[in-house]
Structures are given as C-alpha cells and as structure tokens.
Coordinates of C-alpha atoms in Angstrom, one line a residue:
M1 CA 64.9 25.0 40.2
N2 CA 66.1 21.7 41.8
I3 CA 66.2 18.0 40.4
C4 CA 67.1 14.9 41.4
V5 CA 67.9 12.8 38.2
Y6 CA 67.8 8.9 38.8
K7 CA 70.1 6.5 36.2
K8 CA 67.1 4.5 35.0
K9 CA 66.6 0.5 36.0
K10 CA 65.0 -1.7 33.4
G11 CA 62.0 -3.4 34.2
K12 CA 61.9 -1.1 37.0
I13 CA 59.0 2.0 38.2
L14 CA 60.3 4.9 40.2
P15 CA 59.2 5.6 42.6
A16 CA 55.9 4.0 44.5
D17 CA 53.0 6.5 44.8
T18 CA 51.5 7.4 48.6
S19 CA 48.3 6.3 49.3
Y20 CA 47.2 9.5 49.9
P21 CA 47.5 12.5 47.3
L22 CA 46.3 15.5 47.5
Y23 CA 45.4 18.2 45.2
V24 CA 44.3 22.2 44.7
C25 CA 43.3 21.4 41.2
V26 CA 43.1 24.3 38.9
Q27 CA 39.5 23.9 37.8
Y28 CA 36.6 26.5 38.0
T29 CA 34.0 25.0 40.5
T30 CA 32.7 25.0 43.6
D31 CA 32.7 21.1 44.2
V32 CA 34.8 19.3 46.7
K33 CA 34.5 15.6 45.3
I34 CA 37.5 12.3 45.2
H35 CA 38.6 10.9 42.2
T36 CA 39.9 8.0 42.0
S37 CA 42.6 7.7 39.2
T38 CA 43.1 3.8 38.5
T39 CA 45.9 4.0 40.5
Y40 CA 45.5 6.3 44.3
S41 CA 43.2 8.7 44.9
E42 CA 42.6 11.9 44.9
I43 CA 40.7 14.8 46.9
F44 CA 40.7 17.9 44.1
L45 CA 39.8 20.6 46.1
N46 CA 38.5 23.5 43.3
F47 CA 38.1 26.8 44.5
L48 CA 37.3 29.9 42.2
L49 CA 41.0 31.0 41.5
P50 CA 41.2 34.9 42.8
V51 CA 42.1 37.8 40.0
V52 CA 44.7 39.5 41.1
I53 CA 46.6 42.6 39.2
A54 CA 49.7 43.7 41.1
N55 CA 52.7 43.0 40.0
L56 CA 55.6 42.0 41.6
C57 CA 59.6 40.5 40.3
R58 CA 59.6 37.7 38.2
H59 CA 63.5 37.1 38.4
K60 CA 63.9 33.4 39.1
S61 CA 66.7 31.0 40.1
C62 CA 66.6 27.2 38.8
A63 CA 69.1 24.4 40.0
C64 CA 69.0 20.4 38.9
V65 CA 70.5 18.1 41.0
L66 CA 70.5 14.1 39.9
V67 CA 71.1 11.1 41.9
C68 CA 71.5 7.1 39.9
V69 CA 70.2 5.0 42.4
M70 CA 71.9 1.7 40.8
Q71 CA 75.2 3.0 42.4
D72 CA 73.9 5.9 44.1
E73 CA 75.1 9.0 42.5
V74 CA 74.9 12.1 41.9
L75 CA 75.1 13.9 38.5
M76 CA 77.8 16.3 39.2
V77 CA 79.4 19.4 36.3
Q78 CA 82.7 20.9 36.7
E79 CA 81.7 25.1 36.9
A80 CA 83.9 27.2 34.2
K81 CA 82.8 30.3 35.5
R82 CA 85.2 32.5 36.6
E83 CA 84.8 33.1 39.8
C84 CA 84.6 29.4 40.6
Y85 CA 86.3 27.9 38.0
G86 CA 87.2 23.9 38.1
R87 CA 84.6 23.5 41.0
W88 CA 81.6 20.6 40.8
Y89 CA 77.8 21.2 41.8
L90 CA 74.4 20.4 40.4
P91 CA 73.8 21.6 37.1
A92 CA 71.8 24.6 37.6
G93 CA 70.5 27.8 36.2
R94 CA 68.0 30.3 35.2
M95 CA 64.8 30.2 33.8
E96 CA 64.4 32.2 30.6
E97 CA 61.8 33.9 29.2
R98 CA 58.5 32.3 28.1
E99 CA 59.8 29.4 29.1
S100 CA 58.4 26.9 31.0
I101 CA 59.6 25.0 34.9
L102 CA 60.0 21.7 32.9
E103 CA 61.6 23.0 29.6
A104 CA 64.1 25.3 31.6
L105 CA 65.1 21.9 33.5
Q106 CA 65.4 19.6 30.7
R107 CA 67.7 22.8 28.7
E108 CA 69.7 23.3 31.8
V109 CA 70.7 19.8 32.4
K110 CA 71.2 18.9 28.4
E111 CA 73.2 22.2 28.1
E112 CA 75.6 21.7 31.1
A113 CA 75.4 17.6 31.9
G114 CA 75.0 16.3 28.3
I115 CA 72.2 13.6 28.9
D116 CA 69.0 14.1 28.9
C117 CA 66.0 13.7 31.9
Q118 CA 62.3 13.2 33.1
P119 CA 61.6 15.1 36.4
I120 CA 60.3 12.3 39.0
T121 CA 58.5 14.8 41.3
L122 CA 59.8 18.1 42.7
L123 CA 61.5 17.6 45.0
M124 CA 61.9 20.6 47.2
V125 CA 61.1 24.5 47.0
Q126 CA 64.1 27.4 48.3
E127 CA 62.7 30.7 48.9
Q128 CA 63.9 34.7 49.9
G129 CA 60.6 36.3 48.8
P130 CA 59.0 36.7 45.2
K131 CA 62.5 37.6 43.4
W132 CA 64.2 34.6 44.2
V133 CA 62.8 31.2 43.9
R134 CA 64.8 27.6 43.2
F135 CA 63.0 24.0 42.7
V136 CA 64.7 21.2 43.3
F137 CA 63.9 17.9 41.6
L138 CA 63.7 14.5 41.2
A139 CA 64.9 13.1 38.0
E140 CA 66.0 10.0 35.7
E141 CA 68.5 10.0 32.8
T142 CA 66.3 9.4 29.7
G143 CA 68.9 9.3 27.5
G144 CA 72.3 11.5 25.9
S145 CA 76.3 10.5 27.0
L146 CA 77.9 12.3 29.3
K147 CA 79.5 15.8 29.1
T148 CA 83.0 15.7 28.3
T149 CA 86.6 18.2 27.8
A150 CA 86.4 18.0 24.6
E151 CA 83.4 19.6 24.7
A152 CA 84.2 21.8 26.7
D153 CA 82.1 25.4 26.8
S154 CA 80.9 28.6 28.6
E155 CA 77.6 26.1 30.1
S156 CA 80.2 23.6 32.4
L157 CA 84.0 22.0 31.8
Q158 CA 82.9 18.3 32.3
A159 CA 80.2 16.2 33.6
Q160 CA 80.5 12.9 35.5
W161 CA 79.1 10.8 38.6
W162 CA 80.1 11.1 41.5
D163 CA 80.2 8.3 44.9
R164 CA 79.8 11.3 47.6
E165 CA 82.8 9.1 49.1
S166 CA 86.1 9.8 46.4
P167 CA 87.0 13.8 46.6
L168 CA 85.7 16.4 44.8
P169 CA 86.3 20.5 45.3
L170 CA 82.6 21.2 46.0
R171 CA 81.3 24.5 44.8
A172 CA 79.6 25.0 48.2
P173 CA 78.2 22.8 50.1
D174 CA 75.0 23.7 49.6
I175 CA 73.8 21.0 47.8
L176 CA 74.2 18.2 50.3
P177 CA 70.7 18.7 51.8
L178 CA 69.2 19.2 48.7
I179 CA 71.3 15.5 47.7
D180 CA 70.6 14.2 50.7
A181 CA 66.7 14.8 50.5
G182 CA 67.2 13.0 46.4
I183 CA 68.1 10.2 47.8
K184 CA 65.7 9.2 51.3
Y185 CA 62.8 10.5 48.4
R186 CA 63.9 7.0 46.6
Q187 CA 64.0 5.1 49.7
N188 CA 61.2 6.1 51.1
P189 CA 58.8 8.8 49.1
W190 CA 56.9 10.8 52.2
F191 CA 54.9 13.1 50.0
P192 CA 53.0 12.0 46.2
M193 CA 54.5 13.3 43.4
L194 CA 54.3 15.8 42.2
Q195 CA 54.1 18.1 38.9
P196 CA 54.5 21.8 37.8
V197 CA 51.0 22.2 36.8
D198 CA 50.9 24.6 33.0
F199 CA 48.4 27.3 34.4
P200 CA 48.5 30.9 33.8
C201 CA 49.2 33.3 36.7
Q202 CA 50.0 36.9 36.9
V203 CA 52.4 37.3 39.6
I204 CA 54.0 35.0 42.4
C205 CA 51.6 34.6 44.8
Q206 CA 49.8 31.9 47.2
R207 CA 46.8 30.4 47.7
L208 CA 46.9 29.0 51.5
F209 CA 44.5 26.5 52.1
L210 CA 44.8 27.7 55.7
T211 CA 43.4 24.8 58.2
F212 CA 42.5 24.9 61.8
I213 CA 41.9 21.7 64.2
S214 CA 40.5 21.1 67.3
S215 CA 39.1 17.8 69.0
N216 CA 35.4 16.7 69.6
G217 CA 36.0 16.0 72.5
N218 CA 35.6 12.7 72.2
T219 CA 38.4 10.6 72.2
D220 CA 37.3 6.9 71.5
S221 CA 36.2 8.4 68.6
S222 CA 38.4 7.2 65.6
D223 CA 36.8 10.5 63.8
E224 CA 37.9 12.4 67.1
H225 CA 38.6 15.5 65.5
R226 CA 37.2 18.6 63.3
L227 CA 38.2 20.7 59.9
W228 CA 37.5 24.1 59.0
L229 CA 39.0 26.2 56.2
L230 CA 39.4 29.7 55.4
L231 CA 37.0 30.8 52.7
R232 CA 36.9 34.2 51.1
S233 CA 33.9 35.4 51.3
N234 CA 32.6 37.6 48.1
D235 CA 29.6 39.4 47.4
A236 CA 30.1 39.4 43.5
T237 CA 29.7 35.0 43.2
S238 CA 28.1 32.2 45.1
Q239 CA 31.2 30.5 44.2
P240 CA 33.5 29.7 47.4
S241 CA 37.3 30.8 47.3
L242 CA 40.2 30.3 49.6
P243 CA 42.9 33.5 50.2
L244 CA 44.8 34.4 48.3
A245 CA 48.5 36.0 49.8
V246 CA 50.5 38.2 47.6
S247 CA 54.3 39.1 48.8
V248 CA 54.5 43.0 49.2
N249 CA 58.4 43.1 48.4
A250 CA 61.2 42.0 47.3
F251 CA 61.8 39.8 50.7
D252 CA 58.0 38.8 51.9
T253 CA 59.1 35.0 52.1
I254 CA 56.1 32.0 52.1
P255 CA 55.4 31.9 55.6
R256 CA 55.7 35.5 56.7
A257 CA 52.9 36.5 53.7
A258 CA 50.4 33.7 55.6
H259 CA 51.2 34.9 58.6
R260 CA 50.8 38.7 57.3
L261 CA 47.4 37.8 56.4
V262 CA 46.2 35.8 59.2
K263 CA 47.2 38.5 61.2
E264 CA 44.5 40.7 59.6
C265 CA 41.7 38.5 59.7
V266 CA 42.4 36.7 63.6
P267 CA 42.7 38.9 66.3
S268 CA 43.4 36.4 68.4
S269 CA 47.2 36.8 69.7
S270 CA 47.3 32.9 70.5
M271 CA 47.2 31.2 67.6
Q272 CA 50.7 29.8 65.6
V273 CA 50.6 30.2 62.2
H274 CA 52.4 26.8 60.9
T275 CA 53.3 26.7 56.9
C276 CA 53.4 22.9 56.3
G277 CA 54.3 22.6 53.0
I278 CA 53.4 23.2 49.2
L279 CA 50.2 21.0 47.7
G280 CA 50.0 22.5 44.2
V281 CA 53.0 24.7 41.4
Q282 CA 51.2 26.9 38.8
H283 CA 53.3 28.7 36.0
N284 CA 52.7 29.5 32.8
G285 CA 55.9 31.2 30.9
R286 CA 54.4 32.0 27.7
I287 CA 53.5 35.7 28.1
P288 CA 56.7 37.0 29.9
G289 CA 54.9 40.0 32.7
K290 CA 51.2 37.8 32.0
T291 CA 51.5 34.5 32.8
D292 CA 54.7 33.8 33.7
G293 CA 53.7 34.3 37.6
I294 CA 53.5 31.5 39.9
C295 CA 51.1 30.7 42.2
F296 CA 51.9 28.1 45.1
N297 CA 49.1 26.1 46.9
T298 CA 50.0 26.2 50.6
L299 CA 49.0 24.3 53.3
V300 CA 48.5 26.4 56.4
L301 CA 47.9 25.1 60.4
L302 CA 46.5 27.4 61.9
E303 CA 46.5 26.4 65.7
N304 CA 46.7 27.3 69.3
S305 CA 49.7 28.6 71.3
E306 CA 51.5 27.0 73.8
D307 CA 50.5 29.2 76.7
G308 CA 46.9 29.9 74.9
P309 CA 43.8 28.8 76.1
E310 CA 42.1 25.6 74.5
I311 CA 39.6 26.3 72.0
S312 CA 36.8 23.6 70.0
S313 CA 36.2 26.0 67.6
P314 CA 38.1 28.1 65.2
P315 CA 39.1 31.5 66.2
S316 CA 36.4 34.8 65.3
L317 CA 37.6 37.1 62.6
D318 CA 37.6 40.3 61.8
G319 CA 35.9 42.0 59.5
K320 CA 33.4 40.2 56.7
A321 CA 35.9 39.7 54.2
Y322 CA 36.9 35.6 55.5
R323 CA 34.6 32.9 56.5
W324 CA 35.1 29.8 58.5
H325 CA 33.3 26.2 56.6
E326 CA 34.2 23.3 58.3
V327 CA 34.6 19.8 56.3
T328 CA 32.3 17.6 57.7
N329 CA 32.3 14.8 54.8
Q330 CA 34.7 11.6 56.7
S331 CA 36.8 10.0 54.6
L332 CA 38.2 14.3 53.0
R333 CA 38.5 15.5 56.4
A334 CA 40.9 12.4 57.5
K335 CA 43.1 12.8 53.9
I336 CA 43.5 16.1 54.3
I337 CA 44.0 15.9 58.7
Q338 CA 46.5 13.0 57.8
R339 CA 48.9 14.9 55.3
I340 CA 48.9 17.1 58.4
K341 CA 50.4 15.4 61.4
E342 CA 52.3 13.4 58.6
E343 CA 53.5 16.5 57.4
S344 CA 52.6 14.9 53.2
V345 CA 53.8 17.7 51.2
L346 CA 56.3 19.1 49.5
P347 CA 58.7 21.3 52.3
V348 CA 59.0 24.9 51.4
H349 CA 62.4 26.4 52.6
S350 CA 63.0 30.1 53.2
L351 CA 66.6 31.2 53.3
Y352 CA 66.2 34.2 55.4

C-alpha cells in the first residue's frame, strides 16, 4: 500500500472533488440509479455479488508515501534494515492479519515516522498478480511528531520531510513516480477521491465493469454513442451480475485475468481489451482465509483493433454464460463514457 499524506493547511479543504464520480456499490440490488449527495453526483451501479469459493494467496505488501503540499515536501524514513541501513524510503510495511487496509497504513506511518495521518484517497494500485499487491495512498498529517534518532528502533532510525532537492541517499528510485503522482493529484485531481470499502471477499478477484462503445452514425448529435455492459446470465436468479475474474495462478495480473475472461466468451480476434483502471476496492481482513480477500471493481473497455473491421454493435458471445446489456439512460451513459475517455479512474500498474 502506498500513501501520500499532506501537512494540513489551516482553513484549507483537501482536495477538491471531481464532478462525476462513479462507484460500484456493494449492495445487493438490480437497480441502476443515480444518487445525488450534498456535494456531488454519484452513480451507483448495483449488481448481485457473485459467490466465489476459490482459494488464493493473501500475501500482500503495503507502502506509504507522504507529501507536504505547503512546502512541497515528502515524508521519508531512514531504514533500519541491514540490507538498506541508513538509506531513505517512504514509510512502508506489510499488512497484518485482521487489519483493514486503512488500519495498516495508519499503523505503519505511526511506527516508522511517528506521525498520525488521515487518508485522502487511494492514488494507485501496483500489483504482480494476487501474490503481491501494493496500495498507494494520498493522505494528510493530522498529529504526532517526527521520529528522532533517540527513538530509533527496528522499524526505522528517524523520519524527516524531504524537499526533493537536497541530496538524500534513497533505498530505491521506484518511489519517485509515486511521489510525482501524489503531487500531480494534489494540484489537479484526475479521478474522484476513493477509499477502500469495508466489505468481505474470500479471494483476490475482480468484478469487471466491461464496456463496449459504438457510434450510432449521427456525428451531429451530442448523443452519438451507444454503450453496452457485459453481464452474467444467471439461471438461478433474475438479478443481473457483473462478470467475476479470479486469477488462476500467483502471477495472473489484473489485465491478464480480464483478458482471459474476454477470450473465453468473445470469439472475435479483432477485439482489444483495455483495462482502464479501478472504480472501487473492497476488503475486510477480520477473518483470515475467509474475508481477507480483495475485490477490485475494474473498468474495462472492449474495442476494435486498428486493423479490424468497424462494428456498430458489441461482438457476438460464445455460449450462454454472458449477455450484452445496452445502457439506455442518457445521463448514466454519458457519465460512464466520460470516465472512460478521460481515464478518470484509479490507475493500476502491473509490474510484470
């Protein structure tokens, strides 16, 4: 898990929301509805959560990134580990059993840096399949004091705010893009603030919000696009549900799992699968082995390959396991397409 935390500026609200957040709701319902809150409009896409009984690895690694906006500084800790002793890195550590994602990040920041923090948003997900997942957060400092050398222990030697210009021996340069992402989001958020939802899942999996967009041929109209969602066909219930992709091995990344599911149900070889990003994250670590999985609500776009024929309707499907559902609600359709075109989703980086 990676976290970007800001020093809180008195009288300033961090950061501004975007005007079109989109979340996948965890409630069991068949309705697709628009909910308007006091601050912004949210689209809740409510589908039946599929039941999964597969068992995959729960091994997760988490890291924290803290950024001070006012001085453009980053919270860093000096490592106490033998292999990188004395070098500097972002506060980082593994989740413990029965912890939520947010509990893990706050504990790690407190242990290694000495400060309290409040998460603002997930900033990025890095992964190498279900065996290694790292959450990047943006957060703000809310209290505590920086750890000093007098408080050095096995967690860290000390902590300090880094201006990113003064020489500092880093443990590894992989944190630099994470810091840049935190500063970029603080200056100009490109997706809605997003926090993990406390909801149990047995495995590490994805609920795929798989879309297909086509033009109706009327380029003069503002409503020129049509949008379809891929749904599961469930004989046991009339309630629609989104496809569920479960990694089949420890190295099956988020894009690979989505691509494999599409290949199983779409016979056409002229289609490309584009994983846009993540709409939501669900996790509950209370019962190890039963509720400590992770479900990523992943936005995926199925589109024509460059050399493939242009089609005005979604590709045909193999079998009866899935079906296409056209989104006819104009407002809902426009907001989903906007999220896709502007890539207004939580980025996911597969490190293979």
